[in-house]
XYZ file of C-alpha atoms in Angstrom:
378
model
C -0.391 -0.068 -0.267
C 2.707 2.806 1.188
C 4.248 2.978 -2.466
C 0.390 3.525 -3.650
C -0.798 6.295 -1.003
C -1.932 9.337 -3.408
C 0.567 12.550 -2.043
C -1.750 13.868 0.141
C -2.974 16.323 3.512
C -2.222 18.928 4.712
C -5.069 21.285 3.090
C -7.621 24.188 2.853
C -10.981 24.059 2.714
C -11.092 26.347 -0.329
C -7.385 24.457 -1.643
C -8.364 20.416 -1.449
C -6.784 19.686 -4.797
C -3.619 20.303 -2.772
C -2.339 18.404 -1.054
C 1.088 17.616 1.235
C 3.173 14.328 0.221
C 3.852 13.620 3.325
C 0.862 14.420 5.730
C -1.282 12.335 3.800
C 0.727 9.449 3.486
C 1.105 9.403 7.439
C -2.922 9.698 7.801
C -3.146 7.055 5.322
C -1.570 4.875 7.534
C -2.458 5.903 10.469
C -6.062 4.583 8.804
C -4.971 1.320 8.326
C -3.739 0.609 11.471
C -7.886 1.662 12.910
C -9.557 -0.843 9.871
C -7.056 -3.353 10.462
C -8.414 -3.142 13.936
C -11.457 -3.346 13.580
C -12.222 -6.991 13.872
C -13.682 -8.749 16.681
C -11.254 -9.950 18.342
C -8.925 -6.929 17.863
C -8.006 -5.223 21.165
C -9.503 -2.278 22.530
C -7.848 1.561 21.123
C -6.172 3.742 22.471
C -4.549 7.175 21.896
C -1.453 7.713 19.666
C -0.608 10.397 22.404
C -0.980 7.179 25.125
C 0.910 5.322 23.781
C 4.751 4.614 22.934
C 6.139 3.899 19.694
C 6.369 0.140 19.390
C 9.642 -1.449 19.284
C 10.179 -3.550 16.975
C 12.762 -5.245 13.580
C 10.139 -4.301 11.436
C 10.790 -0.696 11.800
C 13.845 -0.820 9.158
C 12.111 -1.563 7.067
C 8.835 0.438 7.815
C 8.149 4.001 5.453
C 10.631 7.064 7.232
C 8.939 10.427 6.415
C 12.587 12.540 6.986
C 15.736 12.938 7.864
C 18.096 14.836 9.693
C 22.031 15.018 9.714
C 23.406 15.355 13.461
C 26.718 15.639 12.563
C 29.190 13.797 11.281
C 28.615 10.617 12.274
C 25.079 9.963 13.230
C 21.781 10.510 11.739
C 18.220 10.648 12.661
C 14.807 9.437 10.645
C 11.400 8.839 11.774
C 8.311 8.200 10.712
C 4.430 6.138 11.386
C 3.294 5.553 15.070
C 6.427 6.721 16.469
C 9.166 5.520 14.666
C 12.396 6.611 15.132
C 15.409 5.391 14.173
C 19.029 6.408 14.827
C 22.735 5.771 12.282
C 25.859 5.679 14.255
C 27.663 5.161 10.867
C 26.094 7.583 8.076
C 22.718 5.456 7.596
C 25.051 1.881 6.678
C 23.459 0.521 10.040
C 20.308 1.900 11.772
C 18.657 1.080 15.799
C 15.382 2.158 17.073
C 15.085 4.514 19.501
C 12.341 4.303 21.982
C 9.473 7.153 21.249
C 6.864 8.102 24.260
C 4.898 8.255 21.692
C 2.636 6.929 18.599
C 1.969 9.077 16.197
C 3.320 9.657 12.901
C 6.187 11.512 12.971
C 6.749 13.829 9.873
C 9.741 16.627 10.041
C 13.255 16.200 12.455
C 15.670 18.384 12.430
C 18.908 18.907 14.687
C 20.265 22.502 14.977
C 23.639 21.229 17.595
C 24.605 17.185 18.116
C 23.356 16.828 21.204
C 19.733 18.881 20.442
C 17.017 17.559 18.613
C 12.957 18.707 17.492
C 10.599 15.931 16.025
C 7.559 17.228 14.818
C 4.159 15.391 13.894
C 0.335 14.144 14.461
C -1.596 15.003 16.733
C 0.271 18.670 17.896
C 3.147 16.312 18.566
C 6.831 18.250 19.370
C 9.274 15.680 20.533
C 12.556 16.985 22.151
C 15.906 15.285 22.270
C 18.977 16.824 24.672
C 21.569 13.293 23.584
C 21.803 13.470 19.814
C 18.669 11.528 19.416
C 18.865 8.960 21.590
C 16.112 9.724 23.945
C 13.166 11.762 23.191
C 10.989 14.067 26.115
C 7.229 15.268 24.692
C 7.148 18.877 25.463
C 3.510 19.660 23.716
C 0.386 17.619 22.028
C -2.851 18.928 20.699
C -4.212 18.443 23.984
C -3.080 21.982 25.731
C -2.228 23.186 22.663
C -5.179 25.321 21.588
C -6.004 26.013 25.598
C -2.714 27.304 25.551
C -2.843 29.302 22.465
C -6.994 30.887 23.721
C -5.309 32.064 26.920
C -2.319 34.146 25.509
C -4.611 35.767 22.295
C -7.480 36.202 25.666
C -4.533 38.212 28.013
C -3.410 40.278 24.657
C -6.291 41.404 23.610
C -7.926 41.208 20.075
C -10.658 44.218 20.086
C -9.048 46.562 17.567
C -6.446 44.480 15.892
C -8.429 41.750 13.231
C -5.300 39.811 13.226
C -5.295 39.228 16.811
C -9.039 39.041 16.857
C -8.413 35.905 14.300
C -5.491 34.544 16.682
C -7.804 34.462 19.147
C -10.660 33.298 17.174
C -8.661 30.148 15.448
C -7.108 29.611 19.005
C -10.446 28.739 20.654
C -11.342 25.971 16.915
C -7.646 24.236 18.184
C -9.580 24.583 21.731
C -12.114 22.709 20.479
C -11.578 20.415 17.794
C -8.331 18.683 20.130
C -5.544 17.329 18.935
C -6.152 17.459 15.095
C -3.856 19.537 13.612
C -0.332 18.221 12.866
C 2.760 20.300 13.278
C 4.872 19.408 10.009
C 8.125 20.878 10.008
C 10.204 22.382 12.774
C 12.884 24.735 12.542
C 15.210 26.027 15.465
C 17.933 28.144 14.207
C 19.956 27.422 17.839
C 20.015 25.403 20.954
C 17.158 28.589 21.559
C 15.235 29.889 19.307
C 12.955 27.823 16.670
C 9.668 27.507 15.594
C 6.894 24.604 14.095
C 4.857 25.214 11.947
C 1.937 23.022 10.670
C -1.646 22.091 9.162
C -3.927 25.506 8.784
C -0.913 28.787 9.524
C -0.563 26.924 13.539
C 3.104 27.985 14.374
C 4.722 27.929 17.196
C 8.095 30.635 18.721
C 10.287 29.614 21.441
C 13.668 31.637 22.061
C 14.701 29.748 25.442
C 15.505 25.754 24.069
C 11.378 25.025 24.374
C 11.195 25.870 27.887
C 8.314 27.811 26.695
C 6.707 28.804 23.521
C 3.734 31.375 21.909
C 1.599 31.304 19.533
C 2.496 33.455 16.717
C -0.895 32.857 14.789
C -1.079 37.257 13.830
C 2.602 37.011 12.935
C 2.784 35.746 9.483
C 1.071 37.432 6.189
C -1.186 34.749 6.188
C -4.845 36.123 6.917
C -6.347 33.028 4.398
C -4.851 30.069 7.045
C -3.169 28.017 4.270
C -1.658 25.515 5.689
C 2.291 26.212 6.637
C 4.160 22.704 4.814
C 8.048 23.826 4.949
C 10.406 25.876 6.788
C 14.310 26.450 5.966
C 16.760 28.472 7.061
C 18.036 30.084 3.901
C 21.702 31.944 4.858
C 20.010 34.467 7.402
C 17.181 33.917 5.949
C 14.323 32.007 7.333
C 11.633 30.767 5.072
C 8.402 29.253 4.695
C 6.565 27.328 1.966
C 2.313 26.173 2.078
C -0.642 26.349 0.180
C -1.365 28.291 -3.095
C 2.259 29.962 -3.751
C 3.070 30.980 0.296
C 5.858 32.204 0.570
C 7.365 33.952 3.828
C 10.472 35.400 5.114
C 11.249 36.406 8.949
C 11.147 39.675 9.524
C 13.603 39.938 12.484
C 12.552 43.825 13.853
C 8.947 43.197 12.816
C 8.956 39.712 14.403
C 6.853 38.306 11.899
C 6.430 36.591 8.843
C 5.769 38.767 5.747
C 5.164 37.686 2.504
C 7.018 36.981 -0.942
C 5.346 37.355 -3.756
C 6.520 34.118 -6.427
C 5.378 33.525 -9.845
C 4.037 30.435 -8.765
C -0.008 30.016 -7.942
C 0.166 26.217 -7.098
C 1.282 24.703 -3.614
C 4.976 24.163 -2.294
C 5.600 21.013 -0.416
C 9.232 21.509 0.678
C 12.073 23.522 0.006
C 16.278 23.158 -0.607
C 18.337 26.260 1.165
C 21.731 27.100 1.232
C 23.602 30.479 2.402
C 22.910 31.796 -1.015
C 19.648 30.386 -2.279
C 15.938 28.833 -1.929
C 14.362 26.326 -4.396
C 10.854 25.717 -3.434
C 8.994 23.397 -5.007
C 6.247 21.808 -5.661
C 3.758 19.873 -7.312
C 4.438 18.211 -10.990
C 7.510 19.269 -11.175
C 7.362 22.347 -9.988
C 10.984 24.127 -8.892
C 11.851 28.173 -9.196
C 14.427 29.540 -7.394
C 15.615 32.183 -5.937
C 18.832 33.573 -5.747
C 18.401 36.938 -4.015
C 16.172 36.442 -0.724
C 12.668 36.150 -2.946
C 13.385 39.746 -4.525
C 13.230 37.164 -8.204
C 12.724 33.400 -8.904
C 13.264 31.487 -11.674
C 11.985 28.218 -13.076
C 13.994 25.507 -13.118
C 13.688 22.198 -15.871
C 13.108 19.265 -13.273
C 12.215 17.364 -16.744
C 9.237 15.719 -14.543
C 5.552 15.260 -14.396
C 5.964 14.399 -9.964
C 5.682 16.235 -7.418
C 9.377 17.397 -5.159
C 9.225 16.751 -1.964
C 12.449 17.466 -1.036
C 15.756 18.297 -1.737
C 19.076 19.211 -0.417
C 21.936 21.222 -1.932
C 24.926 19.534 -1.751
C 28.849 21.394 -0.501
C 29.591 21.553 -4.144
C 26.553 23.675 -5.188
C 24.146 20.544 -6.758
C 21.091 20.389 -6.203
C 19.079 16.702 -5.092
C 15.359 16.821 -5.393
C 13.283 13.890 -4.190
C 10.282 13.076 -6.065
C 6.905 10.865 -5.233
C 7.601 9.410 -8.374
C 10.372 8.307 -6.535
C 12.848 9.745 -8.629
C 16.294 11.638 -7.513
C 17.379 14.222 -9.616
C 20.827 15.343 -9.955
C 21.776 19.517 -10.507
C 24.813 20.792 -11.210
C 24.733 24.836 -9.747
C 21.616 24.665 -8.174
C 19.788 23.502 -10.679
C 20.536 24.570 -14.001
C 20.205 21.272 -15.411
C 18.957 17.864 -14.290
C 20.166 14.156 -14.982
C 17.966 11.581 -13.561
C 19.968 8.928 -11.346
C 19.550 5.171 -12.286
C 15.894 3.878 -10.756
C 16.327 2.053 -7.102
C 14.912 -1.370 -7.103
C 11.862 -1.068 -4.423
C 12.394 2.794 -3.940
C 8.332 3.639 -4.735
C 8.245 7.265 -3.857
C 11.253 9.839 -2.021
C 9.828 11.580 0.546
C 13.054 13.633 2.033
C 17.190 13.465 1.001
C 20.366 14.324 2.652
C 23.816 13.659 2.271
C 26.825 12.649 4.986
C 30.207 12.358 2.454
C 30.947 13.165 -1.128
C 29.230 11.476 -3.754
C 26.619 10.017 -1.291
C 22.731 10.106 -0.349
C 20.589 8.660 2.265
C 17.023 8.187 0.654
C 13.486 8.218 2.784
C 10.699 5.630 0.682
C 8.921 3.821 1.742
C 10.700 0.886 2.530
C 12.849 2.880 5.081
C 16.133 4.637 4.387
C 18.859 3.722 1.419
C 22.292 5.323 1.029
C 22.957 5.301 -2.624
C 25.859 6.198 -4.790
C 25.856 9.328 -6.694
C 27.765 9.144 -9.775
C 31.301 11.954 -8.946
C 30.666 15.641 -9.674
C 32.134 16.386 -13.160
C 35.338 18.683 -12.790
């Protein structure tokens, strides 16, 4: 089933045809678990927020949705049902690590070799302080709405339309419970970071996750489009999401301001470097900016598949991963692309990272594959 799951959810009411691959894959996997447990002898349902991830050798071959490099040797992978994998040899071998929840995990990041963050369904945020060996829950959707309502009630909203919208949205979250996923996480250092997700869900911390502040009113996103990815590009922090939404952090104003782009469709992800932002979307769409979003250039990916993720290599090559399992390698930040030879069993590529020259780690429906690249042209 995993290889044929259509790219899916994190969609707004106005844009149901625009989908986020990772969120829906995770949702479908959850649905399959519930359906499989519907027989007369099935055990009683246990909320994934109340059940730790099951420790099983099968986790090494289960889908992986996202990857994060920890340091020169270590890398962490996350996926459905709270599965967290860790490698100490650049992805050659893996071990499962315990997780306090069995909800689907969609994104992971390490701002330092010790500090790690993972986010996913049910408003879950997990934190590691030992390089991904152990994890604890710091947030979930059960208390998130109530916390945000209290924050906006204290701020007062009568005279500020943005605050009023944020307060009303927080009230809906409190009423709905843990229904909104976090889809991405980015910490610019060990102290300051953001978690973002469905329907303009965004929180900020300036103290390493000890406290969190809602930023629903600090985005140029009045229609509440979903936020699919957040990355650092040089000294810029950039968010991409539904219906062409791209925003850049205005540090002085303490808010994310919208950048106009030529593409009106949904962005699934980003690749970024100190010199460029590459926004990735439906039907092989990839646009690059080298001037902090002031202008954009379409990239010739020559694929019709959704582009789920990408990475800029130290030598300047751009690698893109698609929903069809394609890996596209572009010279000079994507001016020209070459498709790597298909890998058996790689029905889809959800994420890609590189830890050493001419080797890739690719997250897919059957776990993580370590793939050799052709050397860069000299």
